[in-house]
mmCIF file of C-alpha atoms in Angstrom:
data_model
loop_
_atom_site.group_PDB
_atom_site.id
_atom_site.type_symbol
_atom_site.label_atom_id
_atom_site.label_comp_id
_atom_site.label_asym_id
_atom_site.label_seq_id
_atom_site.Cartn_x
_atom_site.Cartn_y
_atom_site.Cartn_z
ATOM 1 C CA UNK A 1 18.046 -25.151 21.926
ATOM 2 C CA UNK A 2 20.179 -25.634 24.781
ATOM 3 C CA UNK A 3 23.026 -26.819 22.597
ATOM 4 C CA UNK A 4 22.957 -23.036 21.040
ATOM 5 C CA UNK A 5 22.521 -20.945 23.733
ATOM 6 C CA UNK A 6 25.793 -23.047 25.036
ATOM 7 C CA UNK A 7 27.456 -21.584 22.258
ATOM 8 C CA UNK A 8 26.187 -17.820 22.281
ATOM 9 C CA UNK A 9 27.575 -18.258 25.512
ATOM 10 C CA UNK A 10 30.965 -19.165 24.414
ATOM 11 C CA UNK A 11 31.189 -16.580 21.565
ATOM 12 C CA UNK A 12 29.854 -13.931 24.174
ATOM 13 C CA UNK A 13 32.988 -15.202 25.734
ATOM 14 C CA UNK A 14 35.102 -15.496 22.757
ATOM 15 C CA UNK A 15 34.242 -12.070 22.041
ATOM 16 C CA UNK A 16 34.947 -10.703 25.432
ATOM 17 C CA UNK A 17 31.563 -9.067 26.297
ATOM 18 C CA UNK A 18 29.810 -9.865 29.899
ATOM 19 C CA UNK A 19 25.933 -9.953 29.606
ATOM 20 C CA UNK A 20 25.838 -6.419 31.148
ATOM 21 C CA UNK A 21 27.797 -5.473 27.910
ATOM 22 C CA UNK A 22 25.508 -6.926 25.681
ATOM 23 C CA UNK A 23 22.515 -5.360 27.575
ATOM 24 C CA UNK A 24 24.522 -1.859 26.885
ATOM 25 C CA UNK A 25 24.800 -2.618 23.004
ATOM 26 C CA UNK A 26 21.389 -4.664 22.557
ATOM 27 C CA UNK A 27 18.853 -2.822 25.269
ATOM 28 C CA UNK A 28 17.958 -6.979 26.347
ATOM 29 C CA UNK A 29 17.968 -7.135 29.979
ATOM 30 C CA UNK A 30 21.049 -9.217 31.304
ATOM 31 C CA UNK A 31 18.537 -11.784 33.319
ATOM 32 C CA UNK A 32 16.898 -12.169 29.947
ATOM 33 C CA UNK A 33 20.283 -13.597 28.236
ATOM 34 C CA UNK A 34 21.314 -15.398 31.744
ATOM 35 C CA UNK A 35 18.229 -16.926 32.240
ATOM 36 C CA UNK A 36 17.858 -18.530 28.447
ATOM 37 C CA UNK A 37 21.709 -19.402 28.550
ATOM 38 C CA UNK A 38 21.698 -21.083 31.949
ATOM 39 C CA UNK A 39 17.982 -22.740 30.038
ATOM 40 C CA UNK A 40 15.508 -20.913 32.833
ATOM 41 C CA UNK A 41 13.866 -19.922 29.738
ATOM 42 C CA UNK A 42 12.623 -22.648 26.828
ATOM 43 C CA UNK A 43 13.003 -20.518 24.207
ATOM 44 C CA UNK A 44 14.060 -16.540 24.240
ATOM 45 C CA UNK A 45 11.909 -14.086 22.170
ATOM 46 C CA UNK A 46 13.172 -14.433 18.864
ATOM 47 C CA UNK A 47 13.583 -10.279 18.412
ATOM 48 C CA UNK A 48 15.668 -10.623 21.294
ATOM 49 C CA UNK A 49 18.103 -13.349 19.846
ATOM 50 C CA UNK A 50 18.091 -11.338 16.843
ATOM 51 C CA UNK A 51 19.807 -7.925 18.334
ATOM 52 C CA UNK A 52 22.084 -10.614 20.294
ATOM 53 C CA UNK A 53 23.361 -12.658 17.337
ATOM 54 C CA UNK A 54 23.610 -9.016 15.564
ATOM 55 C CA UNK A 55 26.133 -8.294 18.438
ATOM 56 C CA UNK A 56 28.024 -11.359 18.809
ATOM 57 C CA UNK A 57 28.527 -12.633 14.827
ATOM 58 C CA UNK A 58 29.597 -10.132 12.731
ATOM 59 C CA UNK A 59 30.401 -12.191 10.147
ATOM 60 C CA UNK A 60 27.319 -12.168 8.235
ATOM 61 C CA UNK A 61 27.383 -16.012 6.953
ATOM 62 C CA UNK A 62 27.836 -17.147 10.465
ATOM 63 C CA UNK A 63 25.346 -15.183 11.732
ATOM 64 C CA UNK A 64 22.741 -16.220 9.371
ATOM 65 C CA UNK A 65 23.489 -19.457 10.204
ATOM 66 C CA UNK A 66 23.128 -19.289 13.642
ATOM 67 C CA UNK A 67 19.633 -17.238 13.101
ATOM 68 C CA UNK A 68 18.469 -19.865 10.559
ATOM 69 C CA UNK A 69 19.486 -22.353 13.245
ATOM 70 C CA UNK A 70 17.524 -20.311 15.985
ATOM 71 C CA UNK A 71 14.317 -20.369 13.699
ATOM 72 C CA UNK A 72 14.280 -24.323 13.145
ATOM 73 C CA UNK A 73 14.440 -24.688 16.772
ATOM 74 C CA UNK A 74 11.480 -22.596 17.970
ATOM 75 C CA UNK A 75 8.091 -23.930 18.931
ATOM 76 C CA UNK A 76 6.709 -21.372 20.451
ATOM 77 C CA UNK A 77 3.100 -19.711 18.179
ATOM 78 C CA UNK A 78 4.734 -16.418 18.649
ATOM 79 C CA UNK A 79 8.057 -17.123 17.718
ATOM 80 C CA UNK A 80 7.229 -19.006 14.845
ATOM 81 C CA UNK A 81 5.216 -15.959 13.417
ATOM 82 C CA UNK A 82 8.436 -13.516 14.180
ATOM 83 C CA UNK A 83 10.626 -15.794 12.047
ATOM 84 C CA UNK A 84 8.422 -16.203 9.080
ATOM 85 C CA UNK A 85 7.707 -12.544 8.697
ATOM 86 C CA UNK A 86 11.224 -12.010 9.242
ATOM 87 C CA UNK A 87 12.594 -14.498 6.743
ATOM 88 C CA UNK A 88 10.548 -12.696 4.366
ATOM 89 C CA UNK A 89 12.761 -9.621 4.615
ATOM 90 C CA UNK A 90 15.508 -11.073 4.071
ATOM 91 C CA UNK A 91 14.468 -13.776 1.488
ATOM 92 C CA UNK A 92 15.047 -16.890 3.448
ATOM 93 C CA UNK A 93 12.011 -18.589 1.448
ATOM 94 C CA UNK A 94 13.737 -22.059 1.670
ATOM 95 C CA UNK A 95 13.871 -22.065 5.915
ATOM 96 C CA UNK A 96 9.804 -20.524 5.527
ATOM 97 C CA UNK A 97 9.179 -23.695 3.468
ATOM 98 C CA UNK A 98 11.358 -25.863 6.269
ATOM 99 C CA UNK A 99 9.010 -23.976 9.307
ATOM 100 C CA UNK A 100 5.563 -24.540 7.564
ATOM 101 C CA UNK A 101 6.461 -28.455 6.883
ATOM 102 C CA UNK A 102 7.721 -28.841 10.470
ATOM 103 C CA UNK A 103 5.019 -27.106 11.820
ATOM 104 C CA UNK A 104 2.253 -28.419 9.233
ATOM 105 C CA UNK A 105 0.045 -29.782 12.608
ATOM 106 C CA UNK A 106 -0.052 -26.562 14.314
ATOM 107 C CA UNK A 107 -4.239 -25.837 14.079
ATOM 108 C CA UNK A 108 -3.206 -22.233 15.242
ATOM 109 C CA UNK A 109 -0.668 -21.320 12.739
ATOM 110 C CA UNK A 110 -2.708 -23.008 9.699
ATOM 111 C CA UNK A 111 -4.474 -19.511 8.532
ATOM 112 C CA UNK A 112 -0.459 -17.977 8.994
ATOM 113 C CA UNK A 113 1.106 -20.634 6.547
ATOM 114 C CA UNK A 114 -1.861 -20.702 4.237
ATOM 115 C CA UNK A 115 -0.646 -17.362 3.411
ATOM 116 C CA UNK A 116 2.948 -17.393 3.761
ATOM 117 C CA UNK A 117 2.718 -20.930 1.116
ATOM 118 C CA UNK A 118 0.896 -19.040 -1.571
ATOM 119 C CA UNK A 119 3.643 -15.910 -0.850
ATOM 120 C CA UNK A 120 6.769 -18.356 -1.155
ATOM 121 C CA UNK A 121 5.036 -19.626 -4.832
ATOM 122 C CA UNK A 122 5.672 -15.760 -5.908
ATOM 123 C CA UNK A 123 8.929 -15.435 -3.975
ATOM 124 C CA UNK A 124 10.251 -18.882 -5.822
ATOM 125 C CA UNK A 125 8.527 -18.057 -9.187
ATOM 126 C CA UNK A 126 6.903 -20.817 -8.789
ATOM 127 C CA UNK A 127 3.980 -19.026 -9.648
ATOM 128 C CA UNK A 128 3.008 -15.442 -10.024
ATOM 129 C CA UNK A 129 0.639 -12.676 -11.652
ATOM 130 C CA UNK A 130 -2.427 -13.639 -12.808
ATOM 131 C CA UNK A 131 -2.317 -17.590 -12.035
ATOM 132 C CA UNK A 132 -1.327 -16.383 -8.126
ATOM 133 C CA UNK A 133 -4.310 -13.964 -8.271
ATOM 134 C CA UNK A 134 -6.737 -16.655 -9.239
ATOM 135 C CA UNK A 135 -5.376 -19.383 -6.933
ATOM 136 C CA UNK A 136 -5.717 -16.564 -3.632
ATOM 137 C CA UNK A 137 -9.217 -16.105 -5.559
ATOM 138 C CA UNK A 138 -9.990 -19.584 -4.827
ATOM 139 C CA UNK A 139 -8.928 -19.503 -0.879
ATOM 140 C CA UNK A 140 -10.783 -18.093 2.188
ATOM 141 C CA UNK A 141 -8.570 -16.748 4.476
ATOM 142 C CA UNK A 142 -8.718 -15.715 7.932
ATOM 143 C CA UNK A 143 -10.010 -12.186 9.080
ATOM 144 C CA UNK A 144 -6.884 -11.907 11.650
ATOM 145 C CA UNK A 145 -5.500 -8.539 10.825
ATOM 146 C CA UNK A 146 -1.560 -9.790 9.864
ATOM 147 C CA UNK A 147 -3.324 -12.408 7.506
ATOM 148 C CA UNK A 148 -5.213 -9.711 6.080
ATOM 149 C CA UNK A 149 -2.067 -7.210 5.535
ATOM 150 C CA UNK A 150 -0.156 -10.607 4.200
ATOM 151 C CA UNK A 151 -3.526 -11.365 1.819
ATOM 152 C CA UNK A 152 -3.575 -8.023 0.578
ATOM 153 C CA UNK A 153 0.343 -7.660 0.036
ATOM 154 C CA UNK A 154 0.524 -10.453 -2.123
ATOM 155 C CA UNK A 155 -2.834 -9.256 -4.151
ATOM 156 C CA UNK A 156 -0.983 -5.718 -4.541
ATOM 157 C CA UNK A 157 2.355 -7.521 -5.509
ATOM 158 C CA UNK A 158 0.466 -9.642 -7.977
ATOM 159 C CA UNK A 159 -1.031 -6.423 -9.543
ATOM 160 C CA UNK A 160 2.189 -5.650 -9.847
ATOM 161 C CA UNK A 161 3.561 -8.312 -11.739
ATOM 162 C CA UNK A 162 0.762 -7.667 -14.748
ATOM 163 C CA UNK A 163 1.769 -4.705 -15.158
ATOM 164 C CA UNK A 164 -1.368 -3.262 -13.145
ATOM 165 C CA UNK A 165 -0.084 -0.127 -10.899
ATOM 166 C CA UNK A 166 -2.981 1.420 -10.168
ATOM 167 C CA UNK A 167 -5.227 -1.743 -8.962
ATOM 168 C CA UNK A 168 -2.622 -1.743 -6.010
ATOM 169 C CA UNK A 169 -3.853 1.166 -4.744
ATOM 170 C CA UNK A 170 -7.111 -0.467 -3.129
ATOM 171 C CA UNK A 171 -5.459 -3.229 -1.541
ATOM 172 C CA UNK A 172 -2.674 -0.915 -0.197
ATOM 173 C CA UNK A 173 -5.389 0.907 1.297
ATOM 174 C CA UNK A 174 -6.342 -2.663 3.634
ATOM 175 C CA UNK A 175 -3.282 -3.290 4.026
ATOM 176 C CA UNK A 176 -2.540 -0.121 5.978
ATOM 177 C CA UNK A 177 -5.630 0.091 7.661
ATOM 178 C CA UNK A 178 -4.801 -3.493 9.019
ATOM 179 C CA UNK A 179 -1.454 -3.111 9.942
ATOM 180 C CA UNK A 180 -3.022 -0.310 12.264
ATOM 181 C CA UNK A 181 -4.415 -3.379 14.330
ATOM 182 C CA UNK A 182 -1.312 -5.011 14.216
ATOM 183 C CA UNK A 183 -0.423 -5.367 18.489
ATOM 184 C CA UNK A 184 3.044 -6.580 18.793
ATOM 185 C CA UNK A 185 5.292 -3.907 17.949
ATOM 186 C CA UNK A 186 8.081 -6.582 15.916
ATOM 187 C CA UNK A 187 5.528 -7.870 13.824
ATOM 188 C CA UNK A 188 4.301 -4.362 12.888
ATOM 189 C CA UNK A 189 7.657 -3.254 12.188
ATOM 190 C CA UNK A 190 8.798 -6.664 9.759
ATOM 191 C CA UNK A 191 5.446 -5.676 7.951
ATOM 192 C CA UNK A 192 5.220 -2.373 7.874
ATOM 193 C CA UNK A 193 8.843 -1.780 6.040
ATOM 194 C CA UNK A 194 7.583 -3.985 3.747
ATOM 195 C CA UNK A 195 4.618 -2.053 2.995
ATOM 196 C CA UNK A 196 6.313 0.693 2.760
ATOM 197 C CA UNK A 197 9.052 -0.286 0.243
ATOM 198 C CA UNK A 198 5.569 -1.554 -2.128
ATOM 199 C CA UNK A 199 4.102 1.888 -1.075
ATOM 200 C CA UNK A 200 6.938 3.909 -2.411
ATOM 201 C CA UNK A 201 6.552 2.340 -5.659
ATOM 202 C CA UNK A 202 3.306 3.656 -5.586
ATOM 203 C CA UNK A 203 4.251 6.918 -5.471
ATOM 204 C CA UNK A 204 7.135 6.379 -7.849
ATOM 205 C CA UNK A 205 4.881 5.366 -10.497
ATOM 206 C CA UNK A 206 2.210 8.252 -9.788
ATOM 207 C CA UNK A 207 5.129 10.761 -10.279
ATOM 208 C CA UNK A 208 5.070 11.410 -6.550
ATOM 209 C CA UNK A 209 8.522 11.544 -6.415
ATOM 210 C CA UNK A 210 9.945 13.502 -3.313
ATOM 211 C CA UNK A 211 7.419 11.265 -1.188
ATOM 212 C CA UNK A 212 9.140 8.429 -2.899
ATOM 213 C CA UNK A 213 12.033 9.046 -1.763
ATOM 214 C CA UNK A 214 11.327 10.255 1.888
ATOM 215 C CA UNK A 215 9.488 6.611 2.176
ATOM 216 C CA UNK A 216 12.612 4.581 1.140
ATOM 217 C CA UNK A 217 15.175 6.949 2.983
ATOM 218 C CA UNK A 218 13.161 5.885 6.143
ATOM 219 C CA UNK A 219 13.409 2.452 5.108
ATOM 220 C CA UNK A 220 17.475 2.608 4.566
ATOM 221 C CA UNK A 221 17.662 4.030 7.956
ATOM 222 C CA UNK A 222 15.263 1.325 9.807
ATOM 223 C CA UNK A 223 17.323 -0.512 12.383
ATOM 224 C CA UNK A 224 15.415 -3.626 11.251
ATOM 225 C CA UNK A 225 17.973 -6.380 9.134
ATOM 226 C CA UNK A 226 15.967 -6.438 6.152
ATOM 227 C CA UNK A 227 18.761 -6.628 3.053
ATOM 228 C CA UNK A 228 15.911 -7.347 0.513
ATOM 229 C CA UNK A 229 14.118 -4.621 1.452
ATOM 230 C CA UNK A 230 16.916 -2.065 1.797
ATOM 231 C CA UNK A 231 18.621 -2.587 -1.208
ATOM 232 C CA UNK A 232 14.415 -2.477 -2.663
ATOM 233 C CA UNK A 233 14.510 0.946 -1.458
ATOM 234 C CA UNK A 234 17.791 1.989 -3.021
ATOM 235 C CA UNK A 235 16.538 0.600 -6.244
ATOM 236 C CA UNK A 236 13.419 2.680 -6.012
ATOM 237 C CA UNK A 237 15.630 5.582 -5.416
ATOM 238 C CA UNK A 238 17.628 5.160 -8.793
ATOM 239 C CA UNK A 239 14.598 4.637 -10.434
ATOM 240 C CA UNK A 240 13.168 8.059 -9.437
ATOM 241 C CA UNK A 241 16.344 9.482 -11.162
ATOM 242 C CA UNK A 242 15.668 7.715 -14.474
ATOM 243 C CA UNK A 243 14.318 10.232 -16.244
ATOM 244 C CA UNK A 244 16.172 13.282 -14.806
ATOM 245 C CA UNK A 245 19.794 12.479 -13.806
ATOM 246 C CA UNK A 246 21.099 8.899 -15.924
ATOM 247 C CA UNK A 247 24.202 9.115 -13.658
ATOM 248 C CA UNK A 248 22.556 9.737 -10.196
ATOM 249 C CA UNK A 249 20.218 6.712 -11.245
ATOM 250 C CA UNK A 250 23.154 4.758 -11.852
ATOM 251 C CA UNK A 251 24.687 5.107 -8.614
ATOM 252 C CA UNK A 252 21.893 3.944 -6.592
ATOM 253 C CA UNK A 253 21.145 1.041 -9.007
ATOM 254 C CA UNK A 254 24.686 -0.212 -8.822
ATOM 255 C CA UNK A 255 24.241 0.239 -4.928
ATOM 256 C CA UNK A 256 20.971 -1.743 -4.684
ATOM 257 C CA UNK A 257 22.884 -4.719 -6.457
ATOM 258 C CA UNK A 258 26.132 -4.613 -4.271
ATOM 259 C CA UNK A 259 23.882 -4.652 -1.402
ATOM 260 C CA UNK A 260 22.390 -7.631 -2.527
ATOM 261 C CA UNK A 261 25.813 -9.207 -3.111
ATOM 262 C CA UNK A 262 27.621 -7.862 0.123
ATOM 263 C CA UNK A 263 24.215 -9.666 1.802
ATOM 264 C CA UNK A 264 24.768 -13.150 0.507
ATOM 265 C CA UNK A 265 21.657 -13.061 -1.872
ATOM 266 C CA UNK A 266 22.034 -15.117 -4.974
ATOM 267 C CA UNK A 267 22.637 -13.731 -8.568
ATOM 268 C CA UNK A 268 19.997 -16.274 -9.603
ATOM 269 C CA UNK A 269 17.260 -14.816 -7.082
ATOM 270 C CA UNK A 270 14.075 -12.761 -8.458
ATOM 271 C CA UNK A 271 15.823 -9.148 -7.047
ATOM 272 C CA UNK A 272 18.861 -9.924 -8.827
ATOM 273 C CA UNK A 273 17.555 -10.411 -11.911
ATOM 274 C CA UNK A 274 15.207 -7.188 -10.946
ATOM 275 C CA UNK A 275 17.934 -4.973 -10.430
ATOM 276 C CA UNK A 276 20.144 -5.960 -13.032
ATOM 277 C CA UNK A 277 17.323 -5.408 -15.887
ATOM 278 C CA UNK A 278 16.518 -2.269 -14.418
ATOM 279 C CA UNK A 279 20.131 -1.212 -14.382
ATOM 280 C CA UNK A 280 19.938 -2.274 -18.326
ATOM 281 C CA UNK A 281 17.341 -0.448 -19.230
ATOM 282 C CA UNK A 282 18.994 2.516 -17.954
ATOM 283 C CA UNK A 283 22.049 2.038 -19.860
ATOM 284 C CA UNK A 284 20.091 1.170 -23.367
ATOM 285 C CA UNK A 285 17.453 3.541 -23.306
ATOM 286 C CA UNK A 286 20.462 6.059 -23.005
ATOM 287 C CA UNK A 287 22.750 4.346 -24.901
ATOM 288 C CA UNK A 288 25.842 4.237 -22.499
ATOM 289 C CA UNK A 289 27.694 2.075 -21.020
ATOM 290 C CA UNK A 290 26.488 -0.594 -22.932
ATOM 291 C CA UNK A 291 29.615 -2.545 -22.158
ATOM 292 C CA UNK A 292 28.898 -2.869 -18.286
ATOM 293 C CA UNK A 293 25.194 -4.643 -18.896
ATOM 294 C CA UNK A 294 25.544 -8.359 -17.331
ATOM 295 C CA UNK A 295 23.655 -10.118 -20.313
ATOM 296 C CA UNK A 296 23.762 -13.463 -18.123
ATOM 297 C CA UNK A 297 21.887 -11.892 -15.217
ATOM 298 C CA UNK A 298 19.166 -9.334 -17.163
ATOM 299 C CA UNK A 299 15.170 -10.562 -18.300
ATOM 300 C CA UNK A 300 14.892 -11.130 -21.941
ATOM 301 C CA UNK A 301 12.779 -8.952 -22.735
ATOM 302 C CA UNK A 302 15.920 -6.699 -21.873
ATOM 303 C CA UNK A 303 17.877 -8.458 -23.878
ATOM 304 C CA UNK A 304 16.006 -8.285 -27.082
ATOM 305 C CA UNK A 305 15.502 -4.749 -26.544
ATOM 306 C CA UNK A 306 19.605 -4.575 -26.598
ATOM 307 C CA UNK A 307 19.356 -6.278 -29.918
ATOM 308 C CA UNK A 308 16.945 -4.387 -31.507
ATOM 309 C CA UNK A 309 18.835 -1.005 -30.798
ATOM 310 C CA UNK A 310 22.277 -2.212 -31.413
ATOM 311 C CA UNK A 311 22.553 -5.018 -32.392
ATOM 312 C CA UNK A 312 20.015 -7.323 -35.217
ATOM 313 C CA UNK A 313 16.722 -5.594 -35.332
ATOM 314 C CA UNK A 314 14.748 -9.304 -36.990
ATOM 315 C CA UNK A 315 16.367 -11.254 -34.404
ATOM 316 C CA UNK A 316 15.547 -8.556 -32.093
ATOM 317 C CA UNK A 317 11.872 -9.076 -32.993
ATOM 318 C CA UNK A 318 11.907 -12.537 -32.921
ATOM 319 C CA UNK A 319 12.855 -12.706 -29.358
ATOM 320 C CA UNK A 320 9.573 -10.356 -28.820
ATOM 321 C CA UNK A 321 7.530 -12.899 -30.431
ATOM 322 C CA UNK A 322 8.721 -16.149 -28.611
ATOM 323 C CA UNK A 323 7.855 -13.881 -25.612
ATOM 324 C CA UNK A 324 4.740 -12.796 -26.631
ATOM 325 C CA UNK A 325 3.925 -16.930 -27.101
ATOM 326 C CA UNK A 326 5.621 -17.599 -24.145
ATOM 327 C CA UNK A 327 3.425 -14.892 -21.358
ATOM 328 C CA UNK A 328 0.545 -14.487 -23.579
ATOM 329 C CA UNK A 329 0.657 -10.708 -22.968
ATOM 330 C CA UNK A 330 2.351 -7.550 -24.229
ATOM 331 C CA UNK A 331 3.380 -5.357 -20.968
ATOM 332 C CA UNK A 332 3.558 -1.482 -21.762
ATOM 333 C CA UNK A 333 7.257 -2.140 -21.946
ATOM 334 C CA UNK A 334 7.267 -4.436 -24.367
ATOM 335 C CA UNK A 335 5.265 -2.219 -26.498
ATOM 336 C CA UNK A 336 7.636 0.386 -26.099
ATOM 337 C CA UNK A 337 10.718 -1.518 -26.762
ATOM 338 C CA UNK A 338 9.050 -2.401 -29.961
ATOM 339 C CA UNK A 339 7.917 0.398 -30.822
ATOM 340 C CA UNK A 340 11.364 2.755 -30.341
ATOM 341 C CA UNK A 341 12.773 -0.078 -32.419
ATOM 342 C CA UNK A 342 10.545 0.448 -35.444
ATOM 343 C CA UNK A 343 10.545 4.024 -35.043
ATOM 344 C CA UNK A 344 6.552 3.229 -34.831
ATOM 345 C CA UNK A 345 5.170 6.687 -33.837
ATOM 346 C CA UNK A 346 1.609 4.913 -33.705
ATOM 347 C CA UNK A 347 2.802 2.006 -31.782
ATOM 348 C CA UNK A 348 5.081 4.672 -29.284
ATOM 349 C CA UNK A 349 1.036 6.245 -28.686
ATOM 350 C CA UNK A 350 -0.761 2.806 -27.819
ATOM 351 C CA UNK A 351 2.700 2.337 -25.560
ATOM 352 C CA UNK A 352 2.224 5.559 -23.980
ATOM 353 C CA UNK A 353 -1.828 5.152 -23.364
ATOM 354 C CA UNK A 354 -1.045 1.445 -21.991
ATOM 355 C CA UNK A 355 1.797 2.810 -19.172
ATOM 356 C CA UNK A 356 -0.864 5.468 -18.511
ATOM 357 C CA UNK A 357 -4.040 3.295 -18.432
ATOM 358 C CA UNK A 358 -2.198 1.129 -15.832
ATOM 359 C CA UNK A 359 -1.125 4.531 -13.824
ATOM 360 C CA UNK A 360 2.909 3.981 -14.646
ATOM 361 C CA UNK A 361 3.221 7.596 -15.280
ATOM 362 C CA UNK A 362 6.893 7.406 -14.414
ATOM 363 C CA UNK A 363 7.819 5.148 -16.943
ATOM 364 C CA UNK A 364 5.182 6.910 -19.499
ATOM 365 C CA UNK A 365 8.044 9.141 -19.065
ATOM 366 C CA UNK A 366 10.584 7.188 -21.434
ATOM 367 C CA UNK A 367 7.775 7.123 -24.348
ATOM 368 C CA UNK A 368 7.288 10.679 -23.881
ATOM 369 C CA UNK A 369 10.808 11.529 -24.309
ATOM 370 C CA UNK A 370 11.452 9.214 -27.671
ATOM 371 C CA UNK A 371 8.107 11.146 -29.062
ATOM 372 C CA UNK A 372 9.653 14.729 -28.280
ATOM 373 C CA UNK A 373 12.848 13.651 -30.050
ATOM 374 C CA UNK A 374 10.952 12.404 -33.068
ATOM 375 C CA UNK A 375 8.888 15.276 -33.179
ATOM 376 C CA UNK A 376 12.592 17.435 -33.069
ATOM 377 C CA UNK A 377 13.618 15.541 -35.969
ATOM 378 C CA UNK A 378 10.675 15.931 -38.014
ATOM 379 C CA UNK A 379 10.457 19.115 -37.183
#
């Protein structure tokens, strides 16, 4: 630790800024940096170190490093917490993995990485949906109220991932009655945007769609470094526009992704992928700008969907069975892709009762529209 504070020192000095400067830009006292520079002070608080390495390193690689450096280093209960709920903003799963194996021994921070482990396994796609749902099933985990917000985050998320919208609701409900308890205001904050980013899908998919967008136009503005999040929110945003400006949905889509790429997060990462099949979706179920889809970077289920509407309808259909064998389930999408392929007006209904049953009514939406422009035609 000492070895880095030596060198915030020198790129305070590199940089030209006295401690009183820093205090200016940062609001962290100037005895606070002295005294864990000159090493008065084992370790600083890592919020602290944060708003000072987001002063000093504006290079965003080299300030990652340094942070990720900063993180390994701590041994303080506290500090350790900070970081992992911090590195899951930002989707630094690998350095979470790194602090619960260096940390494994630490009786008080067991019922912290019990949660955060079984988080990372979504995070990784190492495991997700159902299987997650019935591992967590199988685990008792501690009544402290940031376990409980993690616990019922990653149940919500997991509803999620089967397709199950409205059995978030309940566990979104704990989860903000929890972070309510939540004491130390940088903990509440880490969690709370990303509540809030899961929370505005929640309203997305109920149609609630101004509140939507209020929620992640509070998250964009949140001081808090939290790129995964963010560019979650501007996603979200373009998603609201699906249905009722293609081109204003487009923007923020395309935004969400640069973000990701201007923050250093791989094109092979979960989000990625995410964005880029959402983006896809927009540009087939509209049929434009088909040219501009990133086949190498979209879910397959996106892919065959491409296929079936422009491209070879069996093979098209094929890919929807291998799927089918492959997650043992039919999502509401899937249905629907199917369906608008085969000009199935029957199939189009069960699609349409499926996004509803779940409580997607936002992408209902997209089913609705197909069945008004059949009913055009046959009429």
């Amino acid at each position: 630790m000492k070895e880095l504070m030596k060198r915030i020192k020198k790129q305070a000095e590199k940089r030209e800024m006295t401690f009183p400067d820093i205090q200016r830009k940062t609001g962290v006292d100037r005895v606070v940096i002295t005294d864990a520079v000159t090493g008065n002070t084992a370790e600083m608080k890592f919020d602290n170190f944060l708003l000072i390495a987001s002063v000093l390193f504006e290079d965003m690689e080299e300030r990652k490093e340094i942070l990720n450096e900063f993180i390994l280093l701590c041994t303080g209960d506290l500090n350790i917490r900070k970081a992992l709920c911090y590195c899951q903003g930002i989707g630094e799963y690998q350095i979470i993995d790194k602090l619960i194996e260096k940390h494994q021994k630490n009786k008080q921070l067991k019922k912290y990485f019990k949660i955060y482990k079984l988080f990372n396994y979504r995070n990784q796609n190492i495991k997700r949906g159902q299987p997650l749902i019935d591992e967590m099933d199988n685990v008792v985990f501690a009544n402290d109220s940031e376990v409980q917000v993690l616990v019922n985050m990653l149940y919500s998320f997991s509803m999620y991932d089967v397709f199950n919208y409205r059995a978030m609701l309940p566990y979104s409900d704990k989860v903000e009655k929890n972070l309510a308890l939540i004491k130390n205001a940088f903990l509440k904050s880490c969690h709370e945007i990303h509540y809030n980013v899961r929370s505005a899908y929640i309203n997305l998919f109920n149609e609630d769609l101004t509140e939507c967008r209020v929620k992640c136009e509070a998250i964009l503005k949140s001081d808090l470094e939290a790129p995964i999040i963010k560019a979650t929110a501007l996603c979200c945003v373009g998603e609201s526009y699906i249905f009722t400006d293609v081109l204003k949905a487009e923007k923020y889509l395309l935004e969400s992704i640069n973000y990701l790429e201007e923050n250093g997060i791989s094109k092979k990462s979960r989000k990625y992928k995410s964005f880029q099949s959402t983006l896809a979706f927009l540009y087939i179920d509209n049929g434009f700008n088909l040219d501009k889809i990133d086949f190498t970077c979209i879910d397959l289920s996106e892919i065959a969907y491409y296929e079936g509407l422009y491209g070879d309808k069996k093979k098209a259909l094929k890919m929807f069975e291998e799927l089918f064998k492959e997650r043992n389930f039919v999502s509401p999408f899937i249905m629907y892709y199917i369906s608008r392929i085969n000009n199935d007006i029957l199939g189009l209904r069960e699609a349409l009762k499926r996004f509803e049953r779940v409580g997607n009514y936002h992408y209902a939406s997209a089913v609705k529209q197909v069945l008004a422009k059949i009913g055009e035609r046959v009429g």
